[in-house]
CSV table of C-alpha atoms in Angstrom, one decimal:
chain,number,residue,atom,x,y,z
A,1,UNK,CA,101.3,100.2,83.0
A,2,UNK,CA,101.4,103.2,85.3
A,3,UNK,CA,104.0,104.5,88.0
A,4,UNK,CA,102.7,106.9,90.6
A,5,UNK,CA,104.7,109.1,92.4
A,6,UNK,CA,102.5,110.1,95.5
A,7,UNK,CA,104.3,108.8,98.3
A,8,UNK,CA,107.6,111.0,97.0
A,9,UNK,CA,105.1,114.1,96.9
A,10,UNK,CA,103.5,112.9,100.8
A,11,UNK,CA,107.0,112.4,101.6
A,12,UNK,CA,108.0,116.0,100.9
A,13,UNK,CA,105.0,117.4,102.4
A,14,UNK,CA,105.5,115.9,105.6
A,15,UNK,CA,109.3,117.3,105.5
A,16,UNK,CA,108.0,120.7,104.5
A,17,UNK,CA,109.9,120.5,101.2
A,18,UNK,CA,109.4,122.1,97.8
A,19,UNK,CA,109.3,119.7,94.9
A,20,UNK,CA,112.0,122.5,93.0
A,21,UNK,CA,113.5,122.2,96.4
A,22,UNK,CA,114.0,118.6,95.2
A,23,UNK,CA,115.8,119.5,92.5
A,24,UNK,CA,118.8,121.4,94.4
A,25,UNK,CA,119.0,118.4,96.7
A,26,UNK,CA,119.1,115.6,94.6
A,27,UNK,CA,120.3,117.1,91.4
A,28,UNK,CA,118.0,116.3,89.0
A,29,UNK,CA,117.1,118.9,85.9
A,30,UNK,CA,113.8,120.6,86.0
A,31,UNK,CA,113.1,118.4,82.8
A,32,UNK,CA,113.4,115.3,85.4
A,33,UNK,CA,111.0,116.9,88.2
A,34,UNK,CA,107.9,117.0,85.2
A,35,UNK,CA,108.6,113.8,84.4
A,36,UNK,CA,108.1,112.7,88.0
A,37,UNK,CA,105.0,115.7,88.3
A,38,UNK,CA,103.1,113.7,85.4
A,39,UNK,CA,103.8,110.5,86.9
A,40,UNK,CA,105.8,109.3,83.8
A,41,UNK,CA,109.1,107.2,84.1
A,42,UNK,CA,112.2,108.5,85.0
A,43,UNK,CA,115.8,106.5,85.4
A,44,UNK,CA,115.7,104.5,87.9
A,45,UNK,CA,119.1,105.7,88.9
A,46,UNK,CA,116.7,109.0,89.4
A,47,UNK,CA,114.9,107.2,91.5
A,48,UNK,CA,117.7,105.3,93.9
A,49,UNK,CA,119.1,109.2,94.1
A,50,UNK,CA,115.9,110.0,96.0
A,51,UNK,CA,115.9,107.0,97.9
A,52,UNK,CA,119.1,107.0,99.2
A,53,UNK,CA,118.8,110.6,99.8
A,54,UNK,CA,116.0,110.4,102.4
A,55,UNK,CA,117.1,107.0,103.8
A,56,UNK,CA,113.9,105.3,102.4
A,57,UNK,CA,113.1,102.2,99.9
A,58,UNK,CA,112.1,102.9,96.5
A,59,UNK,CA,108.8,101.0,97.5
A,60,UNK,CA,108.6,104.3,100.0
A,61,UNK,CA,108.4,106.7,97.2
A,62,UNK,CA,107.0,105.5,94.1
A,63,UNK,CA,104.4,102.7,92.8
A,64,UNK,CA,103.6,100.6,89.4
A,65,UNK,CA,100.1,99.9,89.1
């Protein structure tokens, strides 16, 4: 089972937000950002924080393959 955060990166591009800005906006660690960038699993709490911040569904930022 794989996870993809391509939709998250597209969302950031559309909103002109850099990945490093995401750390400050959401309050995640650089290590978590690294995991997201490598399409590794992160805590559901982190995914929920991102979705709530942007007012989207989890399926709008992550996809399980």
